[in-house]
XYZ file of C-alpha atoms in Angstrom:
713
model
C 8.434 -7.593 -5.331
C 7.923 -7.445 -1.548
C 10.935 -8.607 0.488
C 10.236 -10.296 3.855
C 12.114 -8.936 6.863
C 12.626 -12.365 8.402
C 11.744 -16.050 8.099
C 9.387 -17.695 10.553
C 10.085 -21.220 11.775
C 7.321 -23.846 11.798
C 6.883 -23.555 15.546
C 5.572 -20.039 15.976
C 5.556 -19.763 19.747
C 8.053 -17.802 21.844
C 11.054 -18.429 19.632
C 14.585 -17.424 20.734
C 15.292 -16.343 17.113
C 13.616 -12.901 17.341
C 14.912 -9.395 16.688
C 15.906 -7.028 19.491
C 15.417 -3.413 18.373
C 17.195 -0.156 19.182
C 15.103 2.373 21.130
C 14.764 6.043 20.161
C 13.416 8.420 22.818
C 11.099 11.267 21.852
C 8.848 12.074 18.901
C 11.265 14.279 16.907
C 12.572 13.226 13.481
C 16.328 13.595 13.004
C 18.933 13.254 10.271
C 22.648 12.543 10.388
C 25.255 12.004 7.689
C 28.561 10.239 7.240
C 31.897 12.081 7.663
C 32.640 14.586 4.892
C 28.972 15.405 4.305
C 26.818 18.082 5.885
C 23.043 17.661 6.017
C 19.949 19.411 7.275
C 16.379 18.128 7.776
C 13.627 20.595 6.881
C 11.011 21.180 9.556
C 7.696 19.478 8.829
C 6.653 17.385 5.850
C 6.702 18.544 2.228
C 4.525 17.793 -0.791
C 5.398 14.595 -2.677
C 5.904 16.009 -6.198
C 8.740 14.186 -8.021
C 8.249 16.087 -11.298
C 9.837 15.220 -14.636
C 13.436 14.157 -15.207
C 15.699 17.021 -16.335
C 19.269 17.056 -17.604
C 21.964 17.695 -15.014
C 23.795 21.023 -15.657
C 26.992 19.448 -14.346
C 28.077 17.123 -11.532
C 25.220 16.646 -9.044
C 24.531 14.467 -5.990
C 21.951 11.711 -6.542
C 20.703 8.795 -4.349
C 21.992 5.402 -5.467
C 20.745 2.907 -2.842
C 18.223 2.660 0.012
C 18.661 0.666 3.218
C 16.168 0.222 6.051
C 16.367 -0.815 9.686
C 13.667 -1.340 12.301
C 13.825 0.658 15.550
C 11.436 1.523 18.376
C 10.292 5.105 19.009
C 9.402 5.199 22.709
C 7.464 7.808 24.647
C 7.614 5.785 27.884
C 9.247 2.495 28.854
C 6.189 0.466 27.853
C 4.719 2.846 25.254
C 6.606 2.412 21.966
C 5.797 2.295 18.260
C 7.538 0.451 15.451
C 9.615 2.839 13.323
C 11.536 2.491 10.028
C 15.028 4.065 9.820
C 16.128 4.837 6.232
C 19.722 5.253 5.003
C 20.246 6.961 1.615
C 23.578 6.320 -0.142
C 24.721 9.175 -2.426
C 27.097 9.459 -5.391
C 28.197 12.089 -7.938
C 26.299 11.992 -11.235
C 27.541 13.809 -14.374
C 30.921 15.093 -15.588
C 33.024 18.139 -14.882
C 33.037 20.786 -17.634
C 34.921 23.978 -18.156
C 32.669 26.945 -17.245
C 31.259 28.755 -20.289
C 29.670 32.113 -19.891
C 27.363 32.004 -16.848
C 27.018 28.176 -16.591
C 27.582 26.990 -13.039
C 27.228 23.758 -11.080
C 23.560 23.241 -10.261
C 22.271 25.628 -12.959
C 22.334 29.376 -13.523
C 22.862 31.384 -10.322
C 23.442 34.909 -9.084
C 26.986 35.978 -10.143
C 27.740 37.052 -6.594
C 27.244 33.441 -5.420
C 29.327 31.810 -8.204
C 32.361 31.197 -6.033
C 30.403 29.511 -3.200
C 28.331 27.406 -5.633
C 31.441 26.062 -7.310
C 32.937 25.209 -3.928
C 30.201 22.701 -2.940
C 27.946 20.107 -4.565
C 24.456 20.485 -3.111
C 21.317 18.333 -3.356
C 17.796 18.429 -2.019
C 16.838 14.786 -1.420
C 13.171 13.880 -0.965
C 12.270 10.760 1.018
C 8.698 9.489 0.463
C 7.071 6.902 2.726
C 3.722 5.097 2.330
C 2.187 2.552 4.709
C -1.592 2.449 4.711
C -3.138 4.702 5.956
C -0.009 6.871 6.389
C 1.840 8.865 3.677
C 4.749 11.258 4.387
C 7.468 13.131 2.499
C 10.507 14.762 4.131
C 13.240 16.936 2.578
C 16.965 16.577 3.335
C 19.560 19.157 2.220
C 23.003 17.606 1.641
C 26.269 19.163 0.485
C 29.846 18.008 0.011
C 33.010 19.950 -0.927
C 33.459 19.682 -4.692
C 37.217 19.371 -4.398
C 36.890 16.086 -2.450
C 34.801 14.079 -4.958
C 35.051 12.684 -8.491
C 32.247 11.838 -11.035
C 30.712 8.399 -10.321
C 32.282 8.285 -6.836
C 30.228 7.344 -3.754
C 30.379 10.204 -1.268
C 28.628 8.666 1.756
C 25.124 8.358 3.178
C 22.403 10.215 5.056
C 20.362 8.458 7.789
C 16.804 9.560 8.606
C 15.086 8.646 11.911
C 12.312 7.643 11.360
C 8.916 6.751 9.818
C 6.372 5.194 12.175
C 4.425 2.195 10.811
C 2.017 -0.476 12.020
C 3.091 -4.010 12.838
C 2.645 -6.382 9.897
C 2.166 -3.527 7.410
C 3.568 -3.312 3.879
C 5.658 -0.154 3.399
C 6.834 1.551 0.192
C 9.737 4.005 0.173
C 10.878 6.297 -2.668
C 13.841 8.678 -2.915
C 14.673 11.335 -5.529
C 16.175 14.809 -5.812
C 14.588 18.179 -6.542
C 14.968 18.782 -9.425
C 14.970 15.105 -10.455
C 17.959 13.991 -12.540
C 17.202 10.248 -12.736
C 14.501 7.659 -12.063
C 13.517 7.566 -8.397
C 14.721 4.727 -6.155
C 12.006 2.567 -4.592
C 11.807 -0.202 -2.012
C 8.853 -2.328 -0.851
C 9.035 -4.415 2.338
C 6.771 -6.289 4.735
C 7.155 -5.353 8.382
C 7.141 -8.158 10.950
C 4.409 -8.521 13.537
C 4.552 -9.140 17.289
C 5.814 -12.698 16.776
C 9.147 -11.799 15.214
C 10.254 -9.022 17.564
C 11.091 -8.581 21.237
C 8.330 -6.022 21.584
C 5.563 -7.769 23.524
C 6.356 -5.709 26.636
C 7.015 -2.462 24.723
C 4.132 -2.151 22.221
C 0.769 -2.089 23.935
C -1.145 -3.464 20.941
C 0.793 -6.741 21.331
C -0.294 -7.319 24.936
C -3.666 -8.893 24.097
C -2.534 -10.726 20.955
C -3.412 -14.453 20.765
C -0.211 -16.525 20.566
C -0.267 -19.286 17.966
C 1.741 -22.504 17.623
C 1.721 -24.862 14.624
C 2.623 -28.508 15.223
C 2.492 -31.687 13.147
C 1.022 -35.018 14.305
C 1.248 -37.685 11.615
C -1.035 -36.695 8.736
C -2.653 -33.914 10.787
C -1.489 -30.370 11.547
C -2.620 -28.688 14.792
C -3.073 -24.935 15.225
C -2.851 -24.331 18.986
C -3.951 -20.894 20.253
C -2.646 -20.073 23.734
C -5.021 -17.449 25.171
C -6.981 -16.920 28.362
C -10.287 -18.714 28.753
C -12.474 -15.604 28.393
C -10.566 -13.889 25.565
C -12.431 -13.636 22.236
C -10.447 -13.584 19.001
C -10.841 -14.065 15.257
C -9.075 -16.768 13.235
C -8.942 -16.795 9.442
C -7.297 -19.198 6.996
C -6.715 -17.796 3.505
C -4.688 -18.364 0.334
C -2.171 -15.541 -0.079
C -1.841 -15.288 -3.854
C 0.982 -13.150 -5.243
C -0.869 -12.830 -8.563
C -4.192 -11.383 -7.450
C -6.028 -10.699 -4.176
C -6.052 -13.043 -1.205
C -8.686 -15.783 -1.304
C -10.446 -16.504 2.018
C -10.988 -20.171 2.848
C -12.111 -20.477 6.492
C -13.070 -17.995 9.233
C -14.268 -18.338 12.842
C -14.754 -16.114 15.886
C -13.593 -18.153 18.899
C -13.224 -17.867 22.664
C -10.498 -19.230 24.935
C -7.778 -21.788 24.124
C -8.439 -23.650 20.881
C -6.859 -26.421 18.828
C -7.762 -26.428 15.124
C -6.917 -29.601 13.178
C -6.069 -29.561 9.469
C -5.580 -32.633 7.306
C -2.301 -32.779 5.400
C -4.279 -32.655 2.121
C -5.464 -29.123 3.056
C -1.925 -27.720 3.161
C -0.662 -25.399 0.409
C 2.471 -23.196 0.323
C 0.299 -20.064 0.212
C -2.026 -21.146 3.038
C -1.727 -18.416 5.671
C -3.189 -17.929 9.134
C -4.404 -14.597 10.480
C -5.322 -14.131 14.149
C -6.443 -11.041 16.081
C -8.290 -10.141 19.299
C -11.898 -9.079 18.805
C -11.261 -5.522 19.961
C -11.438 -2.154 18.161
C -8.319 -1.317 16.084
C -6.597 -4.540 17.123
C -3.379 -5.754 15.490
C -3.771 -8.643 13.069
C -0.939 -11.157 12.865
C -0.529 -13.101 9.618
C 1.787 -16.086 9.192
C 2.340 -18.477 6.292
C 4.059 -21.485 7.908
C 3.781 -23.990 5.032
C 5.858 -22.243 2.347
C 8.658 -24.810 2.584
C 6.528 -27.843 3.562
C 7.070 -30.668 1.001
C 3.522 -31.956 1.558
C 2.110 -28.527 0.732
C 4.052 -28.391 -2.539
C 2.877 -31.904 -3.485
C -0.741 -30.902 -2.793
C -0.311 -27.782 -4.904
C 0.760 -29.734 -7.981
C -2.033 -32.272 -7.449
C -4.560 -29.424 -7.397
C -3.070 -27.642 -10.439
C -4.984 -28.026 -13.696
C -3.679 -27.193 -17.180
C -6.335 -26.178 -19.716
C -6.010 -25.401 -23.407
C -8.489 -22.802 -24.630
C -9.526 -22.424 -28.274
C -8.403 -21.029 -30.574
C -4.790 -20.693 -29.298
C -4.973 -20.018 -25.560
C -3.908 -21.868 -22.446
C -4.484 -21.463 -18.722
C -2.983 -22.933 -15.562
C -5.363 -23.031 -12.583
C -3.929 -23.482 -9.071
C -4.669 -22.218 -5.543
C -1.190 -20.617 -5.301
C 1.437 -19.155 -7.571
C 3.704 -21.827 -9.041
C 7.495 -21.658 -9.516
C 7.169 -23.222 -12.956
C 8.048 -22.807 -16.621
C 5.905 -23.714 -19.629
C 7.147 -24.993 -23.006
C 5.643 -26.180 -26.280
C 6.432 -29.733 -27.373
C 5.594 -32.216 -30.160
C 3.972 -35.508 -29.149
C 4.341 -38.235 -31.763
C 1.758 -41.073 -31.785
C 2.767 -44.346 -30.218
C 4.085 -42.937 -26.941
C 7.542 -41.672 -26.168
C 8.553 -38.356 -24.621
C 7.143 -35.066 -25.880
C 9.975 -33.233 -27.678
C 10.513 -29.565 -26.774
C 10.077 -26.987 -29.523
C 10.861 -23.434 -30.437
C 9.330 -20.991 -29.881
C 9.691 -21.371 -26.128
C 6.982 -19.787 -24.043
C 8.052 -16.837 -21.838
C 10.656 -18.216 -19.385
C 9.362 -16.169 -16.450
C 7.259 -17.764 -13.764
C 3.906 -18.997 -15.051
C 0.963 -16.719 -14.263
C -1.755 -18.895 -12.722
C -5.518 -18.428 -13.123
C -5.053 -16.256 -16.213
C -5.615 -17.057 -19.892
C -2.445 -16.726 -22.003
C -1.849 -16.860 -25.769
C 0.276 -19.444 -27.585
C 2.588 -17.970 -30.290
C 1.191 -20.160 -33.089
C -0.105 -19.506 -36.602
C -2.133 -22.726 -36.717
C -2.990 -25.471 -34.226
C -2.288 -29.184 -34.496
C -3.353 -32.128 -32.275
C 0.285 -33.170 -31.767
C 1.240 -29.820 -30.203
C 1.268 -29.981 -26.410
C 2.031 -27.660 -23.504
C 4.314 -28.855 -20.713
C 4.632 -27.257 -17.279
C 7.823 -28.084 -15.380
C 9.249 -27.166 -11.996
C 12.931 -27.497 -11.117
C 13.452 -29.394 -14.428
C 10.804 -31.974 -13.451
C 7.754 -32.409 -15.691
C 4.583 -31.805 -13.673
C 1.737 -31.301 -16.191
C 1.190 -31.905 -19.897
C -1.849 -31.266 -22.073
C -2.181 -31.666 -25.842
C -4.080 -29.145 -27.923
C -7.834 -29.559 -27.764
C -7.962 -33.345 -28.191
C -11.781 -33.295 -28.135
C -12.047 -30.868 -31.078
C -8.969 -31.710 -33.199
C -9.127 -35.478 -32.829
C -6.386 -37.992 -31.943
C -2.664 -37.612 -32.578
C -1.638 -37.670 -36.242
C 1.284 -39.479 -37.823
C 2.644 -36.210 -39.266
C 6.283 -35.227 -39.689
C 7.385 -31.952 -38.087
C 9.918 -30.009 -40.167
C 12.120 -27.373 -38.522
C 13.287 -24.637 -40.891
C 16.322 -22.504 -39.950
C 17.355 -19.340 -41.833
C 20.604 -17.384 -41.656
C 20.957 -13.589 -42.166
C 21.620 -14.184 -45.898
C 18.237 -15.974 -46.275
C 19.889 -19.373 -46.731
C 17.708 -22.030 -45.160
C 18.140 -25.581 -43.911
C 15.485 -28.167 -43.058
C 15.463 -31.062 -40.635
C 12.744 -33.468 -39.490
C 12.040 -33.923 -35.785
C 12.338 -37.615 -34.852
C 12.843 -39.433 -31.522
C 16.580 -39.613 -32.228
C 16.830 -35.856 -32.877
C 16.381 -33.469 -35.801
C 17.411 -35.368 -38.973
C 18.516 -33.220 -41.962
C 16.474 -33.845 -45.094
C 18.304 -35.488 -48.043
C 20.777 -37.065 -45.603
C 21.989 -40.666 -45.710
C 20.763 -41.537 -42.228
C 18.751 -44.746 -41.834
C 15.600 -43.054 -40.546
C 12.141 -42.600 -42.033
C 12.671 -38.868 -42.523
C 15.931 -39.441 -44.395
C 14.365 -42.082 -46.659
C 11.440 -39.787 -47.487
C 13.470 -36.561 -47.479
C 12.999 -35.739 -51.165
C 9.237 -36.375 -51.043
C 8.841 -34.251 -47.869
C 10.807 -31.402 -49.449
C 8.563 -31.573 -52.532
C 5.442 -31.531 -50.306
C 6.743 -28.432 -48.527
C 7.530 -26.598 -51.769
C 4.115 -27.449 -53.252
C 2.229 -26.053 -50.229
C 0.981 -29.393 -48.849
C 2.454 -28.782 -45.357
C 0.798 -26.722 -42.606
C 2.848 -23.848 -41.153
C 2.577 -23.802 -37.349
C 4.953 -20.973 -36.422
C 7.297 -18.485 -38.078
C 9.751 -15.698 -37.215
C 12.750 -14.100 -38.924
C 15.117 -17.020 -38.335
C 12.997 -20.155 -37.833
C 9.728 -21.819 -38.835
C 7.797 -25.016 -38.037
C 5.881 -27.091 -40.617
C 3.670 -30.177 -40.157
C 3.643 -32.511 -43.194
C 1.144 -35.360 -43.526
C 2.564 -38.888 -43.836
C -0.723 -40.635 -44.686
C 0.060 -41.326 -48.351
C 3.469 -42.770 -47.509
C 2.006 -44.937 -44.787
C -0.570 -46.291 -47.276
C 2.179 -47.258 -49.713
C 4.155 -48.928 -46.947
C 1.206 -51.039 -45.846
C 0.183 -52.220 -49.312
C 2.130 -55.469 -48.927
C 0.660 -55.998 -45.493
C -2.853 -55.758 -46.938
C -1.949 -58.279 -49.625
C -0.704 -60.634 -46.932
C -3.940 -60.201 -45.011
C -6.018 -60.987 -48.097
C -3.957 -64.127 -48.686
C -4.540 -65.171 -45.090
C -8.299 -64.653 -45.465
C -8.262 -66.790 -48.588
C -6.488 -69.612 -46.712
C -9.089 -69.413 -43.935
C -11.888 -69.627 -46.508
C -10.359 -72.766 -48.034
C -9.968 -74.265 -44.573
C -13.646 -73.549 -43.942
C -14.641 -75.368 -47.116
C -12.581 -78.473 -46.318
C -13.523 -78.703 -42.609
C -16.950 -77.077 -42.661
C -18.535 -79.008 -39.795
C -15.738 -78.345 -37.288
C -15.556 -74.667 -38.252
C -19.335 -74.276 -37.857
C -19.132 -75.666 -34.317
C -16.355 -73.274 -33.428
C -18.291 -70.295 -34.836
C -21.376 -71.329 -32.842
C -19.383 -71.341 -29.606
C -17.841 -67.980 -30.479
C -21.292 -66.490 -31.164
C -22.597 -67.672 -27.784
C -19.569 -66.169 -26.031
C -20.142 -62.841 -27.755
C -23.819 -62.810 -26.731
C -23.088 -63.734 -23.125
C -20.187 -61.291 -22.761
C -21.993 -57.902 -22.599
C -24.882 -59.304 -20.558
C -22.469 -60.640 -17.950
C -20.273 -57.603 -17.904
C -23.059 -54.995 -18.028
C -23.171 -51.477 -19.412
C -21.142 -48.726 -17.697
C -22.973 -45.882 -15.905
C -21.312 -42.843 -14.255
C -23.481 -41.060 -11.633
C -22.868 -37.323 -11.125
C -24.569 -35.347 -8.368
C -24.014 -32.274 -6.196
C -23.191 -33.182 -2.576
C -26.104 -31.446 -0.792
C -25.764 -33.132 2.601
C -25.298 -36.555 4.174
C -28.974 -37.478 3.627
C -28.772 -36.827 -0.103
C -25.541 -38.824 -0.298
C -27.311 -41.788 1.358
C -30.064 -41.519 -1.256
C -27.516 -41.541 -4.103
C -25.700 -44.474 -2.492
C -28.967 -46.432 -2.287
C -29.652 -45.802 -5.987
C -26.106 -46.793 -6.995
C -26.240 -49.997 -4.919
C -29.606 -50.957 -6.427
C -28.335 -50.368 -9.988
C -25.330 -52.595 -9.281
C -27.735 -55.512 -8.729
C -28.752 -55.153 -12.378
C -26.389 -55.827 -15.288
C -24.835 -52.379 -14.846
C -21.337 -51.288 -13.833
C -21.836 -48.169 -11.727
C -19.179 -45.533 -10.918
C -19.880 -42.850 -8.296
C -17.538 -40.605 -6.321
C -18.920 -41.943 -2.990
C -17.039 -45.161 -3.663
C -13.836 -43.520 -4.887
C -12.897 -41.058 -2.141
C -9.268 -42.202 -2.011
C -8.824 -41.676 -5.768
C -10.557 -38.289 -5.475
C -8.176 -37.139 -2.749
C -5.151 -38.295 -4.752
C -6.206 -37.034 -8.212
C -8.613 -34.180 -7.476
C -12.293 -34.039 -8.580
C -11.640 -32.758 -12.102
C -8.973 -35.336 -12.996
C -11.099 -38.159 -11.520
C -14.146 -37.081 -13.537
C -12.115 -36.817 -16.766
C -10.815 -40.385 -16.365
C -14.236 -41.848 -15.473
C -16.047 -39.961 -18.255
C -13.514 -41.020 -20.888
C -13.665 -44.693 -19.836
C -17.478 -44.735 -19.616
C -18.035 -43.193 -23.064
C -15.328 -45.278 -24.735
C -17.099 -48.438 -23.497
C -20.458 -47.240 -24.836
C -21.778 -46.315 -21.401
C -23.886 -43.405 -20.215
C -23.385 -40.463 -17.810
C -26.324 -39.965 -15.404
C -26.929 -36.405 -14.126
C -28.873 -36.459 -10.824
C -30.442 -33.023 -10.443
C -31.009 -31.467 -7.037
C -31.560 -27.849 -5.899
C -27.816 -27.376 -5.396
C -26.985 -28.894 -8.798
C -29.495 -26.610 -10.530
C -27.926 -23.553 -8.822
C -24.427 -24.572 -9.969
C -25.592 -25.078 -13.554
C -27.306 -21.691 -13.661
C -24.242 -19.947 -12.208
C -22.063 -21.596 -14.867
C -24.434 -20.558 -17.673
C -24.682 -16.971 -16.360
C -20.899 -16.581 -15.927
C -20.056 -17.905 -19.391
C -17.015 -20.174 -19.589
C -15.745 -19.557 -16.065
C -15.648 -22.702 -14.015
C -17.597 -22.567 -10.717
C -15.552 -23.204 -7.616
C -15.895 -26.768 -6.251
C -18.282 -26.981 -3.298
C -16.189 -29.479 -1.391
C -13.066 -31.606 -1.643
C -14.992 -34.486 -3.305
C -17.656 -32.600 -5.337
C -17.155 -34.136 -8.799
C -20.373 -32.512 -10.084
C -19.062 -28.945 -9.672
C -15.674 -29.938 -11.105
C -17.265 -31.623 -14.138
C -19.436 -28.715 -15.306
C -16.644 -27.315 -17.498
C -16.832 -30.517 -19.612
C -20.481 -31.603 -19.242
C -22.112 -28.304 -20.230
C -20.030 -27.840 -23.448
C -21.296 -31.285 -24.591
C -24.877 -30.008 -24.251
C -24.109 -26.638 -25.814
C -22.456 -28.289 -28.834
C -25.137 -30.965 -29.318
C -22.971 -33.961 -28.326
C -25.086 -34.999 -25.316
C -27.881 -37.196 -26.853
C -27.062 -40.862 -26.467
C -24.290 -40.138 -23.951
C -26.192 -38.482 -21.087
C -29.390 -39.171 -19.128
C -31.008 -36.873 -16.535
C -33.025 -37.748 -13.410
C -34.393 -36.075 -10.292
C -36.088 -37.325 -7.118
C -39.754 -36.622 -6.521
C -40.379 -34.335 -3.567
C -36.898 -32.773 -3.782
C -37.175 -30.989 -7.139
C -39.952 -30.027 -9.536
C -39.598 -31.006 -13.168
C -39.777 -27.340 -14.252
C -36.624 -26.577 -12.214
C -34.381 -28.634 -14.531
C -32.649 -26.103 -16.874
C -33.986 -26.208 -20.425
C -30.500 -26.913 -21.801
C -30.566 -30.438 -20.323
C -33.912 -31.376 -21.882
C -32.118 -32.390 -25.066
C -31.676 -35.772 -23.325
C -34.305 -37.858 -21.476
C -34.977 -36.573 -17.920
C -36.820 -38.996 -15.592
C -38.674 -38.511 -12.302
C -37.689 -41.140 -9.717
C -39.091 -43.467 -8.581
C -42.319 -43.124 -10.657
C -40.504 -43.316 -14.020
C -38.021 -46.039 -13.079
C -39.032 -48.436 -15.938
C -38.202 -45.832 -18.579
C -35.027 -44.802 -16.689
C -33.762 -48.390 -16.489
C -34.713 -49.047 -20.094
C -32.541 -46.123 -21.195
C -29.594 -47.387 -19.149
C -29.789 -50.950 -20.542
C -28.243 -52.067 -23.815
C -30.629 -51.593 -26.804
C -33.096 -54.478 -27.071
C -32.424 -55.819 -23.582
C -34.234 -56.878 -21.419
C -37.801 -58.065 -22.044
C -40.621 -55.707 -20.851
C -41.733 -58.032 -18.047
C -38.215 -58.378 -16.706
C -37.726 -54.598 -16.910
C -40.834 -53.948 -14.754
C -39.597 -56.427 -12.143
C -36.204 -54.708 -11.991
C -37.875 -51.308 -11.593
C -39.906 -52.655 -8.671
C -36.768 -53.921 -6.911
C -34.926 -50.613 -7.405
C -37.949 -48.670 -6.104
C -38.069 -50.816 -2.958
C -34.386 -50.098 -2.283
C -34.741 -46.377 -3.025
C -37.963 -45.453 -1.196
C -36.720 -45.720 2.475
C -33.769 -43.378 1.839
C -36.016 -40.911 -0.020
C -38.639 -40.917 2.758
C -35.967 -40.369 5.417
C -34.494 -37.416 3.492
C -37.910 -35.772 3.001
C -38.664 -36.035 6.742
C -35.228 -34.851 7.941
C -35.312 -31.257 9.366
C -32.543 -28.705 8.551
C -29.042 -29.437 7.369
C -27.271 -32.112 9.404
C -23.904 -31.340 7.836
C -23.149 -27.913 9.404
C -20.805 -28.397 12.389
C -20.470 -25.489 14.764
C -17.198 -26.457 16.422
C -13.792 -25.078 15.526
C -12.451 -28.237 13.939
C -12.016 -28.848 10.233
C -10.503 -31.870 8.566
C -9.858 -32.565 4.964
C -12.075 -35.604 4.374
C-alpha cells in the first residue's frame, strides 16, 4: 500500500512545515557502506532479472530492510532534480556447517580460492527502481569478514545515491541478491510535489506552478489560486479511489487568479485537487485536503448505498473507499436490534463498488447485512425484501459441534442464545422439545454450515396458531355480544353505521390519491414545466410528490434513498408512480437496458429519475408495473415512438391532448363523473400550456454556466 511522505495541512499556501533537502553536486551515482563492510558500485545499469529462489550453500548476506530519503541532485545552484537515496540493511542468512569435500561458502569454487572465499562473506545486491517513465537497476558488491559475524546478525547497511524521479510521482523499489536466496524486498511511496518541499527556487519546473490555498467560510469551501493575471492553468477535481482508477468530477482551463467555491455537501475524503500550468511537460500538483474533514466523512456515509443482489450477493456503492466492516445479523419481527451472527464476513476493509458473495447455503428474509465504522452502525439492509417478502416469525437455532462430533443447540433470542430443553422462562425454552423434533424431522431450513457450527431457521407458525386460539375465541364472543347489542338497540346502531359510512366515503375524496412524479432534469425550462403540471394536479383531489419540492430531503438523504421512501409510501397507500418521458429520460433508460443491471450514474445532485432506474425498470421487466405506473410525455418535446417499448405495458399519454384519459387513470376507480373530469382536464391544460409554449420557444440550454464557480445546490 502506498505510504505518503508527509501530511498536508488544510491551508496549502506557503507553509512553514516543509522539508529542507540535502544537496548532492554532480550527476554521478555513488555508494557507501557502514563501518566493517566494504562495497563497490558497478559502472552503469544492469538488467533487472531476479530469477528463481535457490537454497543458500551456507551463510550468505541478504537485504532485510529498505529505507529512503529525499535529496536534491544539483547541476547548478538553481538547476536541481528530486532524487531518492536508498539505504539497504543487510544480515547473515543461513547456518555455519563443517566443510565437506569441496563445499565452500557461496557455492563450489576454484580450490585455489578456497582460503579467500572462507575468509569473507560476499553478496551481489541488486537495487531496482521504477517511477514512470523511468526504470533502472544497479548492482552493489558487498563483503564482510566472516570471522566478525554470526548467523541472523545484522552486519550494517549500504547507502546508494541516488535515483532521480519526478515531483509527485509514485516510486517502487525492489532489492534482492544474485543469486536470490529469499523473496525480494519491496517498497512503494508517493513523492511530494512543490508544495511540501523547499525547492521552489531550486527546481525550475516549480517556478511557474499555480499556488493553491483552501479555506472554509461557513458551509462553503473556497479554492483560491494565486497566479499572475495572464497565466493559464488547468484545474481538475477528482475522486481518488484506492480500489480502482481515479474518477474525474470537474475540470476547467482558467486564466489568472481564481476563486472556486464548493458547497460543503460536495466534500468527500477522497476529493482531490490537481493544478498545473498549461505548458508542455508541466508538473502537476495533486492534493487531497479533505481526508480528515468530519463533514466529508458524513457526506460519504450519506452517499453510500448498500445493495443485496440475488441470489446471495451484496454490494456497497460509495464515491470513496470506506474504513468499514460488514457482518451478517438476524432481524426478528417487531423491531429491536439486529443480532450479529456467525459466519462473520471478511474482517478486512469493505471493497466498495464491487459485488461480493455471502457465505450462505440458503437465504431468508430475516438475514440482514450491517456495515459499521469505528463500532458505529452506518448501514443495514435485509435480504431482498421485495422478493422474499416481510420478516418471518421464525426461530434461529445455532448448532455448535466439538471435535468429537458432540453437538449443542441454542435458540437466538433478544436476551441471548437460550439452550434448548433448558428451564429458562423464554419462548424458546418452553418450545425446546418441539423445536428439536422439527430440526430432527427436517422441517427447519439450513442457512449456513461449517465443521464446527451451523445455523437453522425453524418456522413458528403452527405454535403461534395454537397460542392465538383462545384469542380468536374471545374475538368471536365479542362479535356475538355486538350482534346482540345491535338487535336490542337497532335504531341507534343504524344511525351510527350511517354516519360511519358517510365518513368512509368522504375520507378518500378529501384526502386524495397519492401520485409520485419522476422526470429527468433536462434544464430549468423543463423543471418549470414539471412544476406547473404538479401544481395543477394538486388542485385536484391528488397528493403529489415531486423532487422539486423536496430539495432539502434530497440533499440530506440522497436521490436513491429519497425515491425508495416516496415509492414505498405511494404504493402502500394505493397510489401511482408517473414517469414523465423526455429525450434525456429516454437516453438514460436505453443506457440502463444496454448495460444490463449496472446503475447509470446520477446526472445531478437531485436527479431522482436516474437514481430510481435500478428499481423502476425491474418492476417493468418482472411484470409488476401495471396498475402501479403511468407514463406521459409532452407534445413537441418527444414523439410517441421514442418511448421505449418496455414501458408500453402501462398506459402512456400525450400531454396536453390526452389529459382526460391521464387524469382518469390517476383518479380513484369510479371517480369522478365524465363531465367533471373534462372540466378538470381543461383547467390543467390552461395551467400547463404557457410553460410548454415557453419551453418550445426557448433557444439552447440556459443551464450551462461558463464561469469557474460550482456550488452543490
